[in-house]
């Protein structure tokens, strides 16, 4: 492997003679505020140093992925390189320089001499999951941002660029501490940059950078930062997956979905444009939808992989550690591979449809989409959406694998599917969740119970008597009225000081209410507001032999009675 020490100018201001691409099997841009802040601080220190400041290692290799710069502009002698490692640092450096150049133009009215062509810094083929954000950087639409995207996993490119602009306006580069709490929101409909600029100009003690300071920082970034570049030779060097995992073994751990994507695309035995086409056809659209899902998890894509493997499991004793899901998938794929199913077929028929179904199961979307796979979207009615959102209100996450199973089975019925059947299945899961809540169960252990449920229930063959159907599983595993009453009344007495009667008294309601969150109470209310049809009134779940007098086993009034016609 050839090793070269590069000044960053060679990698940053490359077009039109060469360009750099992020291959699809890599993770997308992930740097947060801390490494980005440290980078800006290092540059500010490098300004006063004579020797070059070394910032790390990058691994590049020749690319045969279709390049828009080469094909659309027909530049003679143009070369494309894949950034096999070092993406985070190279993208951050470009965002830093763009922030400096854009601030210089704001102050002076034009870009500094030698850097008039801003597009040289934006001409990089970023990961497909970052393309929408990068387009905002290229078109400078990012300047219209009205809030900082602090949410986990979302808009990190936008966050980094705006953060650099804020540091520059505050002149805070010499401070080693990350600044977050002091970043003000926009005021009176202004953009963030307009608000920050006005505050900086109004603060007479502000140390905002001058145009001369900005040029010094640009020059230091271009000429004083040095990168060691390893050039990968496809013919003579080890497999790129082995090199990639070795390099990343001592760094911040890759997400489980990142490792899954890397493994799948490498195992596909495709390279270059063929690999890119496979990724675009199968994973790319669904990844983007899941990554940007509102009200998401710490990592939406990692959560999808975890839930998918739980839903697919047929072993109730499997060790489903969320930090091991990429390895668990490898084991699963080796089993599937023995059946003769090609990887691209498995992606098309199982992985990709499940990603779209998971998005609907986790978000309560109006339809199950399938992107450009050729399958028509399937609409989900309002009642289906309401039930999914109620489950989300009970507790974020544990029930998604079971909902995913129900939804996938319903989808496979094709034209014979009926929405009432889906509503009925979700009704059972909702009943199970609500009764577990009333019986005092916390939902953390229920993740394990969902694993057992997915392993025990055979959705594809209701006549398989070695397996449960959903209804029988819920009946066997859901707390009865007596159990709920017993738990709720452990520390509760009636108004006259007597022990409550489980047949007539539900004055334990206050004890129940104390341990429920507002979202859980609302979900219970929604589930119970119809005495006869609500999930908790279902005959199915009353213990055998018990007579229900007046058909109102439990209603919301048992917990929140009306007074003078009001709740």
PDB file of N, CA and C in Angstrom, residues 3 6 30 78 136 140 146 158 196 223 234-235 253 292 296 313 331 335-336 377 411 419 429 435 514 521 541 559:
ATOM      1  N   UNK A   3       2.058   4.985   0.573  1.00  0.00           N
ATOM      2  CA  UNK A   3       1.798   5.994   1.597  1.00  0.00           C
ATOM      3  C   UNK A   3       2.347   7.338   1.155  1.00  0.00           C
ATOM      4  N   UNK A   6       0.044  14.284   2.311  1.00  0.00           N
ATOM      5  CA  UNK A   6      -0.628  15.284   1.482  1.00  0.00           C
ATOM      6  C   UNK A   6      -0.848  16.558   2.280  1.00  0.00           C
ATOM      7  N   UNK A  30     -21.026  11.449  10.508  1.00  0.00           N
ATOM      8  CA  UNK A  30     -21.450  11.224  11.887  1.00  0.00           C
ATOM      9  C   UNK A  30     -20.821  12.164  12.911  1.00  0.00           C
ATOM     10  N   UNK A  78      -9.719  13.333 -16.125  1.00  0.00           N
ATOM     11  CA  UNK A  78     -10.333  13.344 -14.794  1.00  0.00           C
ATOM     12  C   UNK A  78     -10.232  11.968 -14.135  1.00  0.00           C
ATOM     13  N   UNK A 136     -28.154  21.409   0.288  1.00  0.00           N
ATOM     14  CA  UNK A 136     -28.437  22.677   0.980  1.00  0.00           C
ATOM     15  C   UNK A 136     -27.148  23.484   1.169  1.00  0.00           C
ATOM     16  N   UNK A 140     -26.389  26.948  -0.842  1.00  0.00           N
ATOM     17  CA  UNK A 140     -26.358  27.936   0.239  1.00  0.00           C
ATOM     18  C   UNK A 140     -27.728  28.150   0.871  1.00  0.00           C
ATOM     19  N   UNK A 146     -33.455  28.241  10.455  1.00  0.00           N
ATOM     20  CA  UNK A 146     -34.026  28.992  11.577  1.00  0.00           C
ATOM     21  C   UNK A 146     -33.924  28.262  12.911  1.00  0.00           C
ATOM     22  N   UNK A 158     -25.555  19.977   8.477  1.00  0.00           N
ATOM     23  CA  UNK A 158     -26.086  21.323   8.732  1.00  0.00           C
ATOM     24  C   UNK A 158     -25.649  21.820  10.098  1.00  0.00           C
ATOM     25  N   UNK A 196     -27.578  35.888  15.076  1.00  0.00           N
ATOM     26  CA  UNK A 196     -26.212  35.846  15.625  1.00  0.00           C
ATOM     27  C   UNK A 196     -25.400  37.064  15.206  1.00  0.00           C
ATOM     28  N   UNK A 223      -2.726  25.010   3.958  1.00  0.00           N
ATOM     29  CA  UNK A 223      -1.282  24.809   3.816  1.00  0.00           C
ATOM     30  C   UNK A 223      -0.588  24.185   5.029  1.00  0.00           C
ATOM     31  N   UNK A 234      -6.332  -2.408  -5.551  1.00  0.00           N
ATOM     32  CA  UNK A 234      -7.259  -3.527  -5.609  1.00  0.00           C
ATOM     33  C   UNK A 234      -6.572  -4.846  -5.922  1.00  0.00           C
ATOM     34  N   UNK A 235      -5.534  -4.808  -6.756  1.00  0.00           N
ATOM     35  CA  UNK A 235      -4.885  -6.037  -7.200  1.00  0.00           C
ATOM     36  C   UNK A 235      -3.941  -6.608  -6.148  1.00  0.00           C
ATOM     37  N   UNK A 253     -16.755   3.582  17.971  1.00  0.00           N
ATOM     38  CA  UNK A 253     -17.381   2.391  17.404  1.00  0.00           C
ATOM     39  C   UNK A 253     -18.408   2.754  16.345  1.00  0.00           C
ATOM     40  N   UNK A 292     -34.468   9.865   8.893  1.00  0.00           N
ATOM     41  CA  UNK A 292     -35.090  11.167   9.131  1.00  0.00           C
ATOM     42  C   UNK A 292     -36.451  11.066   9.806  1.00  0.00           C
ATOM     43  N   UNK A 296     -37.821   9.888  16.677  1.00  0.00           N
ATOM     44  CA  UNK A 296     -37.086   8.650  16.498  1.00  0.00           C
ATOM     45  C   UNK A 296     -36.365   8.180  17.747  1.00  0.00           C
ATOM     46  N   UNK A 313     -36.674 -13.823  14.406  1.00  0.00           N
ATOM     47  CA  UNK A 313     -36.144 -14.906  15.234  1.00  0.00           C
ATOM     48  C   UNK A 313     -37.164 -16.020  15.423  1.00  0.00           C
ATOM     49  N   UNK A 331     -24.777 -14.246  11.226  1.00  0.00           N
ATOM     50  CA  UNK A 331     -25.141 -15.634  11.502  1.00  0.00           C
ATOM     51  C   UNK A 331     -26.431 -16.003  10.766  1.00  0.00           C
ATOM     52  N   UNK A 335     -27.157 -18.819   7.528  1.00  0.00           N
ATOM     53  CA  UNK A 335     -28.200 -19.838   7.503  1.00  0.00           C
ATOM     54  C   UNK A 335     -29.041 -19.726   6.232  1.00  0.00           C
ATOM     55  N   UNK A 336     -29.416 -18.490   5.884  1.00  0.00           N
ATOM     56  CA  UNK A 336     -30.216 -18.275   4.670  1.00  0.00           C
ATOM     57  C   UNK A 336     -29.429 -18.690   3.437  1.00  0.00           C
ATOM     58  N   UNK A 377     -47.679   1.489  -3.096  1.00  0.00           N
ATOM     59  CA  UNK A 377     -47.856   1.750  -1.658  1.00  0.00           C
ATOM     60  C   UNK A 377     -49.196   1.214  -1.172  1.00  0.00           C
ATOM     61  N   UNK A 411     -49.485  -7.633   4.844  1.00  0.00           N
ATOM     62  CA  UNK A 411     -49.073  -7.167   3.510  1.00  0.00           C
ATOM     63  C   UNK A 411     -48.968  -8.332   2.533  1.00  0.00           C
ATOM     64  N   UNK A 419     -58.511  -4.635   6.010  1.00  0.00           N
ATOM     65  CA  UNK A 419     -57.980  -3.798   7.074  1.00  0.00           C
ATOM     66  C   UNK A 419     -58.548  -4.179   8.434  1.00  0.00           C
ATOM     67  N   UNK A 429     -52.736  -6.497  20.550  1.00  0.00           N
ATOM     68  CA  UNK A 429     -51.451  -6.020  21.096  1.00  0.00           C
ATOM     69  C   UNK A 429     -51.681  -4.831  22.017  1.00  0.00           C
ATOM     70  N   UNK A 435     -53.104  -3.605  29.600  1.00  0.00           N
ATOM     71  CA  UNK A 435     -53.276  -4.408  30.809  1.00  0.00           C
ATOM     72  C   UNK A 435     -51.959  -4.632  31.551  1.00  0.00           C
ATOM     73  N   UNK A 514     -50.847   7.517  39.831  1.00  0.00           N
ATOM     74  CA  UNK A 514     -49.586   8.075  40.322  1.00  0.00           C
ATOM     75  C   UNK A 514     -48.380   7.570  39.541  1.00  0.00           C
ATOM     76  N   UNK A 521     -51.433   7.826  30.374  1.00  0.00           N
ATOM     77  CA  UNK A 521     -52.814   8.062  30.789  1.00  0.00           C
ATOM     78  C   UNK A 521     -53.701   8.380  29.586  1.00  0.00           C
ATOM     79  N   UNK A 541     -60.419 -11.534  27.352  1.00  0.00           N
ATOM     80  CA  UNK A 541     -59.384 -11.510  28.365  1.00  0.00           C
ATOM     81  C   UNK A 541     -59.901 -11.677  29.789  1.00  0.00           C
ATOM     82  N   UNK A 559     -60.918   4.861  36.858  1.00  0.00           N
ATOM     83  CA  UNK A 559     -59.677   5.539  37.236  1.00  0.00           C
ATOM     84  C   UNK A 559     -59.866   7.051  37.325  1.00  0.00           C
TER      85      UNK A 559
END
